[in-house]
Tab-separated table of C-alpha atoms and ligand atoms in Angstrom:
chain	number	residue	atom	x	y	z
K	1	UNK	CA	0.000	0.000	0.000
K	2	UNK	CA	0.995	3.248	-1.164
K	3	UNK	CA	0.935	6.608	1.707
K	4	UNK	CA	1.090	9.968	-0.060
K	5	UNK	CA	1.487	12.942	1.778
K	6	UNK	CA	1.606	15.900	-0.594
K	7	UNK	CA	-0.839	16.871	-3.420
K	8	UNK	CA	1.849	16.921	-5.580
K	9	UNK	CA	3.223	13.642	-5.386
K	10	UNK	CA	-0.813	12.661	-5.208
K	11	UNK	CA	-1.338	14.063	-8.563
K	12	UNK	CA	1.667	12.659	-10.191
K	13	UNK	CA	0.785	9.085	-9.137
K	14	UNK	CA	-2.777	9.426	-10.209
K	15	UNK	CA	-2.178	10.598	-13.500
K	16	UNK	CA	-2.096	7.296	-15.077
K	17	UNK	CA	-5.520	5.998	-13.293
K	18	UNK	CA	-8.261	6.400	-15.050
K	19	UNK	CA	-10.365	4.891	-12.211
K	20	UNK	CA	-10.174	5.320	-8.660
K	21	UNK	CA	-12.953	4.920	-5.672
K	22	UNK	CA	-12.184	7.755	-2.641
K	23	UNK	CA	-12.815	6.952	1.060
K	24	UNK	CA	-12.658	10.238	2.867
K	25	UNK	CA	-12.238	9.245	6.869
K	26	UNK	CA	-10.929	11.000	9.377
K	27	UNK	CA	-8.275	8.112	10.612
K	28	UNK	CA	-8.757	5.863	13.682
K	29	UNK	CA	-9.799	3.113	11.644
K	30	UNK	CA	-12.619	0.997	12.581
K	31	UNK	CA	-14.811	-1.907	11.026
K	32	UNK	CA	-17.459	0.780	9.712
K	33	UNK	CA	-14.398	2.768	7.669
K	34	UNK	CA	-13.619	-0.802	6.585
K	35	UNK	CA	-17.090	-1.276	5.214
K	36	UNK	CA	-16.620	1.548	2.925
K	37	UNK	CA	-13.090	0.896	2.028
K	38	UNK	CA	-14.646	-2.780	1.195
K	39	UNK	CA	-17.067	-1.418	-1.379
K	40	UNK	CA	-14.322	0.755	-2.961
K	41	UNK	CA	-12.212	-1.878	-3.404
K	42	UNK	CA	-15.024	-3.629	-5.168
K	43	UNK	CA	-16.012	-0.595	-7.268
K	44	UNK	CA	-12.600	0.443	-8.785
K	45	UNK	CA	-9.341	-0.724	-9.858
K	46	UNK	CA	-7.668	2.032	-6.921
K	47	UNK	CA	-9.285	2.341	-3.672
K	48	UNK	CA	-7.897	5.175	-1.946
K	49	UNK	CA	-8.393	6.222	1.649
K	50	UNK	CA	-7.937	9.747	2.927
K	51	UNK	CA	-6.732	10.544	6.206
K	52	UNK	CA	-7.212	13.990	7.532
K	53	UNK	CA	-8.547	15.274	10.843
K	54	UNK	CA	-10.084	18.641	9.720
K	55	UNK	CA	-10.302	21.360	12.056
K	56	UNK	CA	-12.813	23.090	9.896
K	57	UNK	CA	-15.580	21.207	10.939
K	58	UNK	CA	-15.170	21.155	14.404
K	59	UNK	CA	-16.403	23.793	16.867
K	60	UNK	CA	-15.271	25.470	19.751
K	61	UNK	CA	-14.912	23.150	22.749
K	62	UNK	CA	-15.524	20.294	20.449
K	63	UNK	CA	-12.958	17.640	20.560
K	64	UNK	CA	-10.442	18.118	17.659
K	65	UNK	CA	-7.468	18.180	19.580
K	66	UNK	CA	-8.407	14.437	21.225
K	67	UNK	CA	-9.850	13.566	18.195
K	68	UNK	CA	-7.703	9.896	18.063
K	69	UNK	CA	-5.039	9.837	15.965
K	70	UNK	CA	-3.783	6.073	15.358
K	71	UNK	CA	-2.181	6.513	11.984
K	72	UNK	CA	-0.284	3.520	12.295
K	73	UNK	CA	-2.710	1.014	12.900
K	74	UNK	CA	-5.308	2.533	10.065
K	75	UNK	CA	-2.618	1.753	7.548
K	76	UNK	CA	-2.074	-1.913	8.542
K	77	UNK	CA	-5.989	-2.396	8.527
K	78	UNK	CA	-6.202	-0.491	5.427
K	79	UNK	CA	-3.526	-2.594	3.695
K	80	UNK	CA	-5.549	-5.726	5.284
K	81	UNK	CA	-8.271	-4.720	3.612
K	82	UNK	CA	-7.215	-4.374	0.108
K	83	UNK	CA	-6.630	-0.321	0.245
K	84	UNK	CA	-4.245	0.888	-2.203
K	85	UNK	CA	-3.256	4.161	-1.630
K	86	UNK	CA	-3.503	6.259	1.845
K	87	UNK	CA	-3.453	10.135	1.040
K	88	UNK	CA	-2.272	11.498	4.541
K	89	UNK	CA	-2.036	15.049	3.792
K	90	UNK	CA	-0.737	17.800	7.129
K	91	UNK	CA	-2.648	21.258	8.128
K	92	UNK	CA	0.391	22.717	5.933
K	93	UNK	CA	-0.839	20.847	2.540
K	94	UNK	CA	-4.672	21.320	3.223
K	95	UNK	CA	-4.466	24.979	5.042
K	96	UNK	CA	-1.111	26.205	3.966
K	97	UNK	CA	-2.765	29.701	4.334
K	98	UNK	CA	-5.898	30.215	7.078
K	99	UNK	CA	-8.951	29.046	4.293
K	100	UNK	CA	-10.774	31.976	3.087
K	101	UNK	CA	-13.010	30.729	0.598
K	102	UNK	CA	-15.754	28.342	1.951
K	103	UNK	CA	-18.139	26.290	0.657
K	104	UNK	CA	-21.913	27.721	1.964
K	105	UNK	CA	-24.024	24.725	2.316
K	106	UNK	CA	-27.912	25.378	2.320
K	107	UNK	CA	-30.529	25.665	5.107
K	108	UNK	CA	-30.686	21.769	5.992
K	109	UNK	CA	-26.934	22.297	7.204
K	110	UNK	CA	-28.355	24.522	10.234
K	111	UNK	CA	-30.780	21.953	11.325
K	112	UNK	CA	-30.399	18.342	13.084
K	113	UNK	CA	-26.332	18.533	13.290
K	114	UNK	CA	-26.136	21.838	12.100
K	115	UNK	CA	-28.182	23.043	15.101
K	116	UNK	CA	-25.754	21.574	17.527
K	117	UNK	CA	-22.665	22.165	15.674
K	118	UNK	CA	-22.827	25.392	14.185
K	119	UNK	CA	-20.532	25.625	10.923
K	120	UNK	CA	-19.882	22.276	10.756
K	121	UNK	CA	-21.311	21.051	7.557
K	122	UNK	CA	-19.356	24.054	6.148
K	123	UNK	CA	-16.561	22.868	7.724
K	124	UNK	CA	-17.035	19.143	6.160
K	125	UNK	CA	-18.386	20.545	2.623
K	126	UNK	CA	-14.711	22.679	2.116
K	127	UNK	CA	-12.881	19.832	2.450
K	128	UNK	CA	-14.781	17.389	1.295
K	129	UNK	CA	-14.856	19.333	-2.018
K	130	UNK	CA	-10.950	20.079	-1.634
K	131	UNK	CA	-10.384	16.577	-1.227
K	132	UNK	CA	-12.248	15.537	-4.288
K	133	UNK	CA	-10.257	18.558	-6.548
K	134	UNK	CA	-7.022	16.639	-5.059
K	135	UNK	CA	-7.859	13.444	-5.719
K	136	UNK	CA	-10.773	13.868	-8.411
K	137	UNK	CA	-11.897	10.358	-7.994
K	138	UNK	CA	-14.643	8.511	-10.273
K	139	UNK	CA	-16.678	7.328	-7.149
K	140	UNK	CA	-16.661	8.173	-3.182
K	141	UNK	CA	-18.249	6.224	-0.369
K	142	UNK	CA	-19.686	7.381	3.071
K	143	UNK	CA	-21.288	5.897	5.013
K	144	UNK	CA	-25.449	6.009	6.114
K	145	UNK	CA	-23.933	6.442	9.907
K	146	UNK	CA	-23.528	10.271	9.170
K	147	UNK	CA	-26.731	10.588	7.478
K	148	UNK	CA	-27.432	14.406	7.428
K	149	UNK	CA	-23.617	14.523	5.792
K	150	UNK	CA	-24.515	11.631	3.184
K	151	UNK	CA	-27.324	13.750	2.163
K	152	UNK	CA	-25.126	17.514	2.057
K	153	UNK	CA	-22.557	15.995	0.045
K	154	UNK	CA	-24.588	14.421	-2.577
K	155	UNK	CA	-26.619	17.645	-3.013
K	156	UNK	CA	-23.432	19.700	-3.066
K	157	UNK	CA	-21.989	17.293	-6.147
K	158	UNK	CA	-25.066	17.510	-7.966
K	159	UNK	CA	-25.604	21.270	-7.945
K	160	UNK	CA	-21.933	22.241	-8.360
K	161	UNK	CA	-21.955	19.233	-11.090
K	162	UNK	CA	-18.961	17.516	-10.086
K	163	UNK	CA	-18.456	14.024	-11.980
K	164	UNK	CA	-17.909	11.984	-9.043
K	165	UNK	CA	-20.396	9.198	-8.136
K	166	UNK	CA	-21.386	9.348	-4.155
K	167	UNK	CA	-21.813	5.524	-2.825
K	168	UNK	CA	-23.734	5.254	0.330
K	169	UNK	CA	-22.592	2.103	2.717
K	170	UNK	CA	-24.973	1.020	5.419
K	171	UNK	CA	-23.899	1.622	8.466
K	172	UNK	CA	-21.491	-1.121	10.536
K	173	UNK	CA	-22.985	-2.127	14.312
K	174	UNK	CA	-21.464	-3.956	16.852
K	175	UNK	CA	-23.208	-7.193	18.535
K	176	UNK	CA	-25.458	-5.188	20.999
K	177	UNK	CA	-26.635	-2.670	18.000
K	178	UNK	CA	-24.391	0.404	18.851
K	179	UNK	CA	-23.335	1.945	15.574
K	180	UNK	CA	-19.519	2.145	14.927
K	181	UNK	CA	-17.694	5.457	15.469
K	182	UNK	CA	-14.432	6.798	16.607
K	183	UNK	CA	-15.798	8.586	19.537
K	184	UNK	CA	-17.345	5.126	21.068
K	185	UNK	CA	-13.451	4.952	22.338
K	186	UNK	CA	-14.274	7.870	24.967
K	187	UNK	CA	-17.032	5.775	26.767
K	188	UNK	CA	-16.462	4.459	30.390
K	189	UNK	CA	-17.279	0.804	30.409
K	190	UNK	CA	-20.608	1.395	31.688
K	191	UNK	CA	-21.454	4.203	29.450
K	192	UNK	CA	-20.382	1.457	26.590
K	193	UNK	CA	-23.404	-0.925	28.266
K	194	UNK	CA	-25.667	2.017	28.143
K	195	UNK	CA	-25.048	3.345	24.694
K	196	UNK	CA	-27.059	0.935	22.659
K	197	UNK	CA	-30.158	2.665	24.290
K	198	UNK	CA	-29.738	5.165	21.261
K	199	UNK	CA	-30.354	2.715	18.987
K	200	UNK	CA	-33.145	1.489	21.514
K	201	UNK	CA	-35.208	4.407	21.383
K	202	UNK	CA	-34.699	5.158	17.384
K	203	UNK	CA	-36.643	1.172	16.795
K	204	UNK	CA	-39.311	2.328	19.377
K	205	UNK	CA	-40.181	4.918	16.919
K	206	UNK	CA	-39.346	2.599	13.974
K	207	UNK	CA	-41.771	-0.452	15.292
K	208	UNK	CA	-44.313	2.280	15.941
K	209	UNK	CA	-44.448	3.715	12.487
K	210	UNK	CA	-44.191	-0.150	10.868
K	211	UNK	CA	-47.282	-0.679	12.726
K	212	UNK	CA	-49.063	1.979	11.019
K	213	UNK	CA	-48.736	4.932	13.724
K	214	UNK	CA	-47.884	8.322	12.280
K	215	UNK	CA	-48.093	10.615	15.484
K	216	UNK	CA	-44.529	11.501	14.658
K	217	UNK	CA	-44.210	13.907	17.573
K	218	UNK	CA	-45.944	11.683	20.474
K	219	UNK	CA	-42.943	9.368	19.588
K	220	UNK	CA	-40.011	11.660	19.577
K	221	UNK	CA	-41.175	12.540	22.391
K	222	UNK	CA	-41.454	9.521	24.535
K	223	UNK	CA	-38.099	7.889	22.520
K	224	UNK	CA	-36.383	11.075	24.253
K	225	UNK	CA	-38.050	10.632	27.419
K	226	UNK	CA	-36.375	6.931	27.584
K	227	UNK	CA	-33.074	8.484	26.804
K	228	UNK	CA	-33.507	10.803	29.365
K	229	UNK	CA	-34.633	9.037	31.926
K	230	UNK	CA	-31.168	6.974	31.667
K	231	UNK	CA	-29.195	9.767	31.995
K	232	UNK	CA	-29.007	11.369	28.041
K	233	UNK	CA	-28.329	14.507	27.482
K	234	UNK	CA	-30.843	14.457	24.445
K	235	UNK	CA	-29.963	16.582	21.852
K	236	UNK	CA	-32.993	15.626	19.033
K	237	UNK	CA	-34.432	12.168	18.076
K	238	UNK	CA	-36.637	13.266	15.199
K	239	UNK	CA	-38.697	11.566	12.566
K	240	UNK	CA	-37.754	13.640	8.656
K	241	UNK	CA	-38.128	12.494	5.157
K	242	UNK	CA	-35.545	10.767	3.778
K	243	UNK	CA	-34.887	12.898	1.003
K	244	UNK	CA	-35.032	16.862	2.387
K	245	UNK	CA	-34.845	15.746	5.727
K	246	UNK	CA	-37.573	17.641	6.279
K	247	UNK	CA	-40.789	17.108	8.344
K	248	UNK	CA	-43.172	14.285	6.967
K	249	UNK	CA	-46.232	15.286	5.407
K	250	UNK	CA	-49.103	12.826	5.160
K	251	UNK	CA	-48.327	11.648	2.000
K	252	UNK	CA	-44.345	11.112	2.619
K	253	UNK	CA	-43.588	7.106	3.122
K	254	UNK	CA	-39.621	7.353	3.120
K	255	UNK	CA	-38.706	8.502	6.396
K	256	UNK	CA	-35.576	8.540	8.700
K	257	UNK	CA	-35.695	8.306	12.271
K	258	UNK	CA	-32.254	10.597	13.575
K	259	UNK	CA	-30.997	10.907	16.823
K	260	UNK	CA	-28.361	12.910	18.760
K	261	UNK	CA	-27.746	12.614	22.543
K	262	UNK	CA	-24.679	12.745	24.972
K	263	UNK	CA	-23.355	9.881	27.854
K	264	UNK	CA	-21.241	11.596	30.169
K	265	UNK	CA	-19.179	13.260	27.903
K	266	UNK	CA	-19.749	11.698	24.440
K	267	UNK	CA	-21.947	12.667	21.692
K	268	UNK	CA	-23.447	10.378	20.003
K	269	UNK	CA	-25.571	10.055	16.842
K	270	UNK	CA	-27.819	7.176	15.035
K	271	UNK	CA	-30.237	7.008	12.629
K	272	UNK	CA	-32.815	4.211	10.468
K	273	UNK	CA	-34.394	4.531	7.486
K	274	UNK	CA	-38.131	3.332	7.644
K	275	UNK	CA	-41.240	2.890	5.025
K	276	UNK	CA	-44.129	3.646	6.450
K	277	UNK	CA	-46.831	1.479	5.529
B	301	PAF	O1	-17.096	11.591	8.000
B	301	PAF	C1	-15.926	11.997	8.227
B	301	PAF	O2	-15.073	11.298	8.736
B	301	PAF	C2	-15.586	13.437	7.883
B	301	PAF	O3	-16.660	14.289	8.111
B	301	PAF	C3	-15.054	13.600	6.454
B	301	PAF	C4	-16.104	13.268	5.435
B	301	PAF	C5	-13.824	12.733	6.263
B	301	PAF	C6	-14.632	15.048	6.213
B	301	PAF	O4	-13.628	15.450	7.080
């Protein structure tokens, strides 16, 4: 496996491949990144992982600086897993100068996410987009597990018409249900036993709407209620469309369920898509 470090050297090496898949991650490798990485492999002749904890998209008091940085380790389970080329770019080849030109996602970036983390899909749009002028890959993959992100970025390369195809990867669970992330590191061992109660509340809204109920708010409600009554700090679990992410009308049958709530000191997010019948 191939690790690149400048754009320079990046573009020189990929400008004999006519066909390469892009997994944008953030390091500290995991079995969800390896999901996606999976897929590329299987969509393209180079799967290439990018490695690059951005500052841009993470707010004040937010947790860049511990963000975990295991560089070594990604690269052996990249290489495991059939990944050809690492691009591991520093602040000095992505920022070289303080970034003055942004990219100004649209209103659904201020809700959900956007509500709690204010700039942050701006943050993740700029250098997602950078990324892809670097690389300028034939395919990406993210994964479902950042769902409000999925749906930005795919907006963002239709309307500014960039020829890259977005592949969304379901997202990666352990045994007891809790979706994969990097943060699931900062939980105590007993947070870790509570923090499939996310995922808990977000199929007591999901068996509710399979069974025909659509009083959407009743069950946000009372899903938030069992968070909080375990000791959540419940940002929003929220029934939206799945395209829009807005709120369902009557007629709208493609829904997400989304959720966002802190243990202790860790934020954590989950969603599922449902069809209402
Ligand atoms: O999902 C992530 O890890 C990040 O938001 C991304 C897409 C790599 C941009 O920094």
């Amino acid at each position: 496996m191939e690790i690149i470090r400048t754009v320079g050297e990046l573009r020189a090496r990929l400008a004999r491949e006519p066909d390469v898949c892009c997994v944008p991650t953030m390091g500290n490798i995991h079995d969800g990144h390896l999901s996606l990485v999976k897929i590329a492999v299987q969509t393209a002749p180079v799967a290439l992982t990018t490695i690059f904890v951005n500052r841009l998209q993470f707010g004040q008091g937010e947790d860049f600086e511990r963000y975990p940085r295991t560089f070594e380790e990604d690269c052996a389970k990249l290489e495991a897993a059939g990944n050809a080329i690492v691009f591991n770019p520093d602040e000095q080849q992505m920022y070289s100068e303080p970034q003055a030109f942004f990219v100004d996602p649209p209103k659904v970036a201020k809700k959900l996410e956007g509500r709690f983390r204010p700039g942050h899909f701006r943050g993740v749009c700029t250098v997602v987009l950078k990324l892809f002028n670097t690389v300028q890959p034939q395919s990406a993959v993210f994964g479902k597990k950042d769902y409000q992100q999925l749906a930005i970025i795919r907006h963002m390369v239709d309307q500014l018409a960039l020829p890259i195809r977005i592949i969304p990867a379901e997202t990666v669970r352990a045994d007891d249900g809790l979706a994969l992330s990097s943060r699931n590191r900062y939980l105590s061992k007993q947070e870790r036993k509570e923090a499939p109660r996310l995922r808990e509340a977000i199929l007591q809204i999901r068996d509710a709407i399979s069974d025909g109920d659509r009083k959407f708010v009743a069950m946000e409600y009372a899903a938030g209620a069992l968070l909080s009554r375990n000791g959540w700090n419940v940002d929003y679990v929220v029934v939206r469309t799945q395209r829009g992410l807005k709120r369902p009308s009557p007629d709208d049958s493609d829904l997400v369920i989304l959720g966002a709530a802190t243990l202790g000191s860790t934020r954590l997010i989950d969603n599922l898509e449902v069809v209402a019948p």
